[in-house]
Short mmCIF file of C-alpha atoms and ligand atoms in Angstrom, two decimals:
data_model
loop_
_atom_site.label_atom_id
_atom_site.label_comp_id
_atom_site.label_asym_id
_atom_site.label_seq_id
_atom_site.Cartn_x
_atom_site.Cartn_y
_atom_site.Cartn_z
CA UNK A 1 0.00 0.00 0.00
CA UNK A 2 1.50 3.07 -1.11
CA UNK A 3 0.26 6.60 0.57
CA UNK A 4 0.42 9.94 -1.46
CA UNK A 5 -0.80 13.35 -0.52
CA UNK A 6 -0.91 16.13 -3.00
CA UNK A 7 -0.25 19.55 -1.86
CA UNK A 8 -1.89 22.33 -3.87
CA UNK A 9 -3.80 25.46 -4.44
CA UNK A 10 -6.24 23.48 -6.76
CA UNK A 11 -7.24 20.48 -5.35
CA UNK A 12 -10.30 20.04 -7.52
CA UNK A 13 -7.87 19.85 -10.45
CA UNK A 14 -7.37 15.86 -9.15
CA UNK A 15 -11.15 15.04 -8.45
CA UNK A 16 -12.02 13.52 -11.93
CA UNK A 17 -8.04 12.18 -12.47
CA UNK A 18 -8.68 10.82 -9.07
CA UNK A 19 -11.58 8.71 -10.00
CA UNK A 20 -10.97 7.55 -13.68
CA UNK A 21 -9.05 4.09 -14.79
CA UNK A 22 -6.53 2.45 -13.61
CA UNK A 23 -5.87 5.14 -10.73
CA UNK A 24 -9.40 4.42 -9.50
CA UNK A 25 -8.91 1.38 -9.65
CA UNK A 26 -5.61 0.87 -7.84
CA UNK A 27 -7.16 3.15 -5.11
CA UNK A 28 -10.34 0.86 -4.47
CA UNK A 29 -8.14 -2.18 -4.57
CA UNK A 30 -5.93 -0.82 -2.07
CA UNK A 31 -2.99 -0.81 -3.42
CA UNK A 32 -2.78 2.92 -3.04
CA UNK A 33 -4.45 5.63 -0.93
CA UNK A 34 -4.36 9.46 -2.53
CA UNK A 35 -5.28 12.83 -0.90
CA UNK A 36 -5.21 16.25 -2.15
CA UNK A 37 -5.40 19.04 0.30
CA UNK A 38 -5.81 22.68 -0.30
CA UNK A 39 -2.90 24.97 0.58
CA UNK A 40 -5.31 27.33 1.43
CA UNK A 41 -6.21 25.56 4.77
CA UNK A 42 -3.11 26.44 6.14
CA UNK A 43 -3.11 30.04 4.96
CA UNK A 44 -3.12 32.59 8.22
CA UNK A 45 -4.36 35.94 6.53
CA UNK A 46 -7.90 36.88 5.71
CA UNK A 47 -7.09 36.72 2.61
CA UNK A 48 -5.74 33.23 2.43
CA UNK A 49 -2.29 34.26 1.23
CA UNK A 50 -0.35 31.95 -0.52
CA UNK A 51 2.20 33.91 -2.40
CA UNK A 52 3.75 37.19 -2.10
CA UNK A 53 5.83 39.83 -4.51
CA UNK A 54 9.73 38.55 -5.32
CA UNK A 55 12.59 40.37 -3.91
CA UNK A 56 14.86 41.72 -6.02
CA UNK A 57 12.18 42.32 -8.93
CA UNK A 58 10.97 40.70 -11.84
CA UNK A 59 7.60 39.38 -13.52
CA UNK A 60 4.82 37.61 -10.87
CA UNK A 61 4.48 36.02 -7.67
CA UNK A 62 6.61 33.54 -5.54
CA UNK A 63 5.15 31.07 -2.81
CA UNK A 64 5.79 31.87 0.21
CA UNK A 65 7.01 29.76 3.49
CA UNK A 66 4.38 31.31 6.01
CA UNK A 67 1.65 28.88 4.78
CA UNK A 68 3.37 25.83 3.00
CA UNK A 69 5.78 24.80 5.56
CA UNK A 70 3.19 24.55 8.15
CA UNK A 71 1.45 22.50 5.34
CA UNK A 72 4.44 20.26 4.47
CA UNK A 73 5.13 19.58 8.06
CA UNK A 74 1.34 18.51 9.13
CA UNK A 75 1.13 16.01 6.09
CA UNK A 76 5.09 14.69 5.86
CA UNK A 77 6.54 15.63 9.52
CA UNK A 78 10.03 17.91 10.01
CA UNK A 79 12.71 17.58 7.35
CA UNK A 80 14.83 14.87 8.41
CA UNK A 81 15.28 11.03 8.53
CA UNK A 82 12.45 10.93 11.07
CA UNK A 83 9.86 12.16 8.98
CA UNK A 84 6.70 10.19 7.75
CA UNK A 85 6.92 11.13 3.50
CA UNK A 86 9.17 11.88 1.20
CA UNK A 87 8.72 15.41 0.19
CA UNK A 88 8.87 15.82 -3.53
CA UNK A 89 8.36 18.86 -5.00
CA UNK A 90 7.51 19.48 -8.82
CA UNK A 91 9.46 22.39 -10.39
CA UNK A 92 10.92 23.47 -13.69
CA UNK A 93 14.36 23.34 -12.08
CA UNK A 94 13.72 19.74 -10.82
CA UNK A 95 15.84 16.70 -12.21
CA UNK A 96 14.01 15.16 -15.03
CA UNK A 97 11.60 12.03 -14.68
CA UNK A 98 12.57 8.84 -15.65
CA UNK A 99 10.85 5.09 -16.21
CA UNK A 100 13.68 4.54 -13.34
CA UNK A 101 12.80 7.16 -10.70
CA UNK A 102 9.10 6.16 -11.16
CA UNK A 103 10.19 2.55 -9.94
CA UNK A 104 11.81 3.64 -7.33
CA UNK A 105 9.30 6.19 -6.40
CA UNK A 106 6.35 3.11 -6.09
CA UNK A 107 8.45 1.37 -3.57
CA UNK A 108 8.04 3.70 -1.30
CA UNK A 109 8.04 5.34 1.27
CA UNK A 110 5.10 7.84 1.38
CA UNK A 111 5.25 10.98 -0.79
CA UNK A 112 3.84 14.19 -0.39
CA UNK A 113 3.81 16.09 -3.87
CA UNK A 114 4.02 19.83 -3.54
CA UNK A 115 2.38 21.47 -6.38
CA UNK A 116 4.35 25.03 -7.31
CA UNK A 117 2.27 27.79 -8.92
CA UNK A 118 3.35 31.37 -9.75
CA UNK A 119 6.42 32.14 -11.24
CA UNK A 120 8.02 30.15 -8.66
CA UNK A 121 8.62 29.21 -4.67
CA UNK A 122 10.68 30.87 -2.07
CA UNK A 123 13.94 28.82 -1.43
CA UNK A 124 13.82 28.28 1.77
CA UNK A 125 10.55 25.86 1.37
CA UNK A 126 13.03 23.63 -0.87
CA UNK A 127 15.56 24.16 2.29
CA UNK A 128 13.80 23.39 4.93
CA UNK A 129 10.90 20.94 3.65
CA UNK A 130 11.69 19.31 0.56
CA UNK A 131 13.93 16.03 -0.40
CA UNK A 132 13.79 16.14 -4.33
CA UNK A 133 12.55 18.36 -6.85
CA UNK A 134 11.42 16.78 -9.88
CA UNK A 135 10.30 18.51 -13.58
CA UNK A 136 8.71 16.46 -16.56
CA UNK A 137 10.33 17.47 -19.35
CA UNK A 138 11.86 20.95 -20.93
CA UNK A 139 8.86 22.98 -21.44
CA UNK A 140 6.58 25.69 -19.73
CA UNK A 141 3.27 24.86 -18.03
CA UNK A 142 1.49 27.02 -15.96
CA UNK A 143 1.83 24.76 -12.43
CA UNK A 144 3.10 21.60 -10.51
CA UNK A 145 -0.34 20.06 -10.60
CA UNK A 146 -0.28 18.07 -14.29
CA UNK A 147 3.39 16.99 -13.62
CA UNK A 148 2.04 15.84 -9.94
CA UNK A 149 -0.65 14.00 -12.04
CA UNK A 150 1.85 12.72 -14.78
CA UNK A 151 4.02 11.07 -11.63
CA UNK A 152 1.32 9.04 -9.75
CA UNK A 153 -0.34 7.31 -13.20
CA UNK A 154 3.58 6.17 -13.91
CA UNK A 155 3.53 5.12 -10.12
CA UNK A 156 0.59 3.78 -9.94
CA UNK A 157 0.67 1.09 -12.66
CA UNK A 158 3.87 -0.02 -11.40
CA UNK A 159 2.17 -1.11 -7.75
CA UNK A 160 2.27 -4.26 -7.37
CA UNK A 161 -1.76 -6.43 -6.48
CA UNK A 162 -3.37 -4.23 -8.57
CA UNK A 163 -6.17 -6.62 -11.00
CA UNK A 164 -5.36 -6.10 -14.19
CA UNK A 165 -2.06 -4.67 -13.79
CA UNK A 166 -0.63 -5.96 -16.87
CA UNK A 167 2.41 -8.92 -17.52
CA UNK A 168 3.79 -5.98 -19.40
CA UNK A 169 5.01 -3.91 -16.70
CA UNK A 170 7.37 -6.71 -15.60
CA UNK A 171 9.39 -6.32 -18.93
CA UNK A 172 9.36 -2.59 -19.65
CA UNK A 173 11.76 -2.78 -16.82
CA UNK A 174 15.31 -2.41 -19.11
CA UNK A 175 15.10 1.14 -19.45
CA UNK A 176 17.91 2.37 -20.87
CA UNK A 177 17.30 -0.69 -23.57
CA UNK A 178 13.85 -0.42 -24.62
CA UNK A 179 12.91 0.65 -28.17
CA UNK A 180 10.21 2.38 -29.34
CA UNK A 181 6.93 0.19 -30.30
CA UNK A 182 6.58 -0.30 -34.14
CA UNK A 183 3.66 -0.26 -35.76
CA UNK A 184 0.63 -2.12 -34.24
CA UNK A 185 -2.81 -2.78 -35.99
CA UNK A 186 -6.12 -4.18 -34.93
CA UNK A 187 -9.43 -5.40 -37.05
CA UNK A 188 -10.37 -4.48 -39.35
CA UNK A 189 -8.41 -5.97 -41.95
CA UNK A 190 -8.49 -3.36 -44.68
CA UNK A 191 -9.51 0.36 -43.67
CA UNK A 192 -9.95 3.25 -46.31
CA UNK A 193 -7.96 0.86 -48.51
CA UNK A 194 -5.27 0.38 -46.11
CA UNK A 195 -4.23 -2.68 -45.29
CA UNK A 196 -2.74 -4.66 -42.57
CA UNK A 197 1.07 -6.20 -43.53
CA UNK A 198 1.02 -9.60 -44.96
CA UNK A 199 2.88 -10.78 -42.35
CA UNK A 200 1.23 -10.22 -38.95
CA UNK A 201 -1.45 -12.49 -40.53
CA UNK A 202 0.51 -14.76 -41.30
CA UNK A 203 0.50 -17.17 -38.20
CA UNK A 204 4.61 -17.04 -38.76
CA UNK A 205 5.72 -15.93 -35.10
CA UNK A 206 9.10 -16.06 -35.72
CA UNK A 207 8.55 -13.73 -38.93
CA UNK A 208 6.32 -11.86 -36.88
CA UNK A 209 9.29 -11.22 -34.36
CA UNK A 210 11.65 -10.00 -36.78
CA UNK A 211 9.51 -7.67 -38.65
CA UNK A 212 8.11 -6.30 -35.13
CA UNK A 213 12.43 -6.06 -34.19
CA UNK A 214 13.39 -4.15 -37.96
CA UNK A 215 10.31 -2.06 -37.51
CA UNK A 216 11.22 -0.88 -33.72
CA UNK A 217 14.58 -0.45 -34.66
CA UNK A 218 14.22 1.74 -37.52
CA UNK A 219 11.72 3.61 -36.47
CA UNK A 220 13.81 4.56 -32.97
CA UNK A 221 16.85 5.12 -35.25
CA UNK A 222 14.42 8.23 -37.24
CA UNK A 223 12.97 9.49 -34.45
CA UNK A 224 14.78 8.53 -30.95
CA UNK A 225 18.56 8.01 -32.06
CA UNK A 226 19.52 8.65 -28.20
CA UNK A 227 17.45 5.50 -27.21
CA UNK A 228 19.59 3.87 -29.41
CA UNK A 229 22.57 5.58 -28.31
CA UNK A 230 21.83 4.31 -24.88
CA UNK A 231 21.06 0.79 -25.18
CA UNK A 232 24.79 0.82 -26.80
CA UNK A 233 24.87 -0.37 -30.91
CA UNK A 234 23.85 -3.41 -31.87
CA UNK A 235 26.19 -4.84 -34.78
CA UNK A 236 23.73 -7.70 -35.45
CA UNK A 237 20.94 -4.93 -36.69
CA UNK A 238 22.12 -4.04 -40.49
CA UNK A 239 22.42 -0.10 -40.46
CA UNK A 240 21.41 1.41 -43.54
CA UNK A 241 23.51 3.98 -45.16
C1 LIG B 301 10.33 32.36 -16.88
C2 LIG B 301 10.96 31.34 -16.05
N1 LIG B 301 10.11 30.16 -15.83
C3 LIG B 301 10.95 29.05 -15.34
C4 LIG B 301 11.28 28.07 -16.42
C5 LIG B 301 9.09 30.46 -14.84
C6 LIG B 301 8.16 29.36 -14.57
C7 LIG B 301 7.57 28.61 -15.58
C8 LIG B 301 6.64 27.62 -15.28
C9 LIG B 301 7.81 29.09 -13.25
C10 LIG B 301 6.90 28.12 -12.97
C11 LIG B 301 6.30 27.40 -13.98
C12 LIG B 301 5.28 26.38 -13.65
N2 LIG B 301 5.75 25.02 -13.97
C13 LIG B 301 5.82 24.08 -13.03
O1 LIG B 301 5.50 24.34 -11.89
C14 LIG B 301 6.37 22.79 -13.37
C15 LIG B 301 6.85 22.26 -14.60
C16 LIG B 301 6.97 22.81 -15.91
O2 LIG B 301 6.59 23.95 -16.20
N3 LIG B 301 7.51 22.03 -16.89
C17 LIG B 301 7.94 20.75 -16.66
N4 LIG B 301 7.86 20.20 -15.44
C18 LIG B 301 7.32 20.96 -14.44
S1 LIG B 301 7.16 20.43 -12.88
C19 LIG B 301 6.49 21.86 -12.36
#
């Protein structure tokens, strides 16, 4: 059973997410219980305060500490090796996600995901309340709260009891190895006069293999050379010119 609590100023962002597929599911089988609270609970001012202007300048707000280490500390305990969750935090400045740091995210312990908004968060909430800051990829969204969402479906499949948690998962496991899929086809057989290859039709596993094998292979070549890169060159796969 794997606990997570969101921290965030939108907490009705997760409702739906929450309660759909295979995070649903995973929930009501127990393999995983999930929480979002509202930042604003712990806010002090009439107003609710969660942010404030930036020192020094520039463009928008920053979080402040006043509200969200009071927060962090009543859902994940004092910053130490004491404390009840891991703390991660999603931010644009966070080490990228990986297959790999999903795994070892699922194991365990408990997380609490904080959820930045604004043009940013005071350091001293990554000082004195956070382990790990985590960011999904090189581009600009508007908050922590899809990347927060993005982290617990990779978790969540990966928990282990869940029905229908596919045989899949157990082989995806070579990261730095895997290709990308080739392409994949269902009925019918012929669509808008285009047809299904020969081959996966033709009850011939073993052709079936190495056509599935050329066709992930070239197609990670075009678009994903670093996959390739990664996994280390295989001198048994012809290379064409
Ligand atoms: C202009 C400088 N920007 C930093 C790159 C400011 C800024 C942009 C976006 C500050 C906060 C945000 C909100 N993004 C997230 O909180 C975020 C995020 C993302 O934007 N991309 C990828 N992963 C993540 S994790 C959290």
């Amino acid at each position: 059973m794997l606990r997570i609590d969101i921290l965030t100023i939108f907490p009705e962002l997760f409702g739906v997410f929450l309660e759909t597929a295979f995070v649903a599911l995973a929930r009501k089988q127990g393999a995983a219980t999930i929480a979002a609270h509202n930042l604003r609970d712990w806010a002090q001012d009439r107003h609710r305060s969660v942010d404030d202007t930036p020192y020094g300048g520039g463009p928008g707000m920053v979080m402040t500490p006043e509200p969200l280490i009071p927060a962090i500390e009543a859902l994940a305990g004092v910053k130490g090796p004491e404390r009840k969750a891991r703390v991660v935090c999603l931010t644009p400045q966070g080490e990228p996600l990986t297959q790999g740091k999903l795994a070892a995210l699922a194991v365990g312990p408990p997380l609490l995901l904080v959820c930045g908004r604004y043009e940013g968060i005071d350091q001293r909430i990554l000082d004195l309340g956070v382990d790990e800051e985590i960011s999904i990829g090189d581009y600009v969204l508007s908050g922590g709260e899809v990347p927060a969402m993005v982290l617990i479906e990779g978790i969540v499949r990966l928990l282990p009891g869940v029905l229908g948690n596919p045989e899949s998962i157990r082989t995806e496991s070579f990261q730095g190895g895997a290709l990308l899929e080739g392409p994949q086809y269902t009925r019918p057989p012929i669509y808008r006069g285009l047809s299904v290859p020969k081959v996966l039709r033709s009850g011939d596993h073993a052709a079936i293999d190495d056509w599935r094998r050329q066709n992930a292979q070239d197609r990670t070549r075009e678009r994903r050379p670093d996959l390739l890169e990664r996994a280390g060159s295989d001198s048994s796969v012809d290379q064409p010119e």
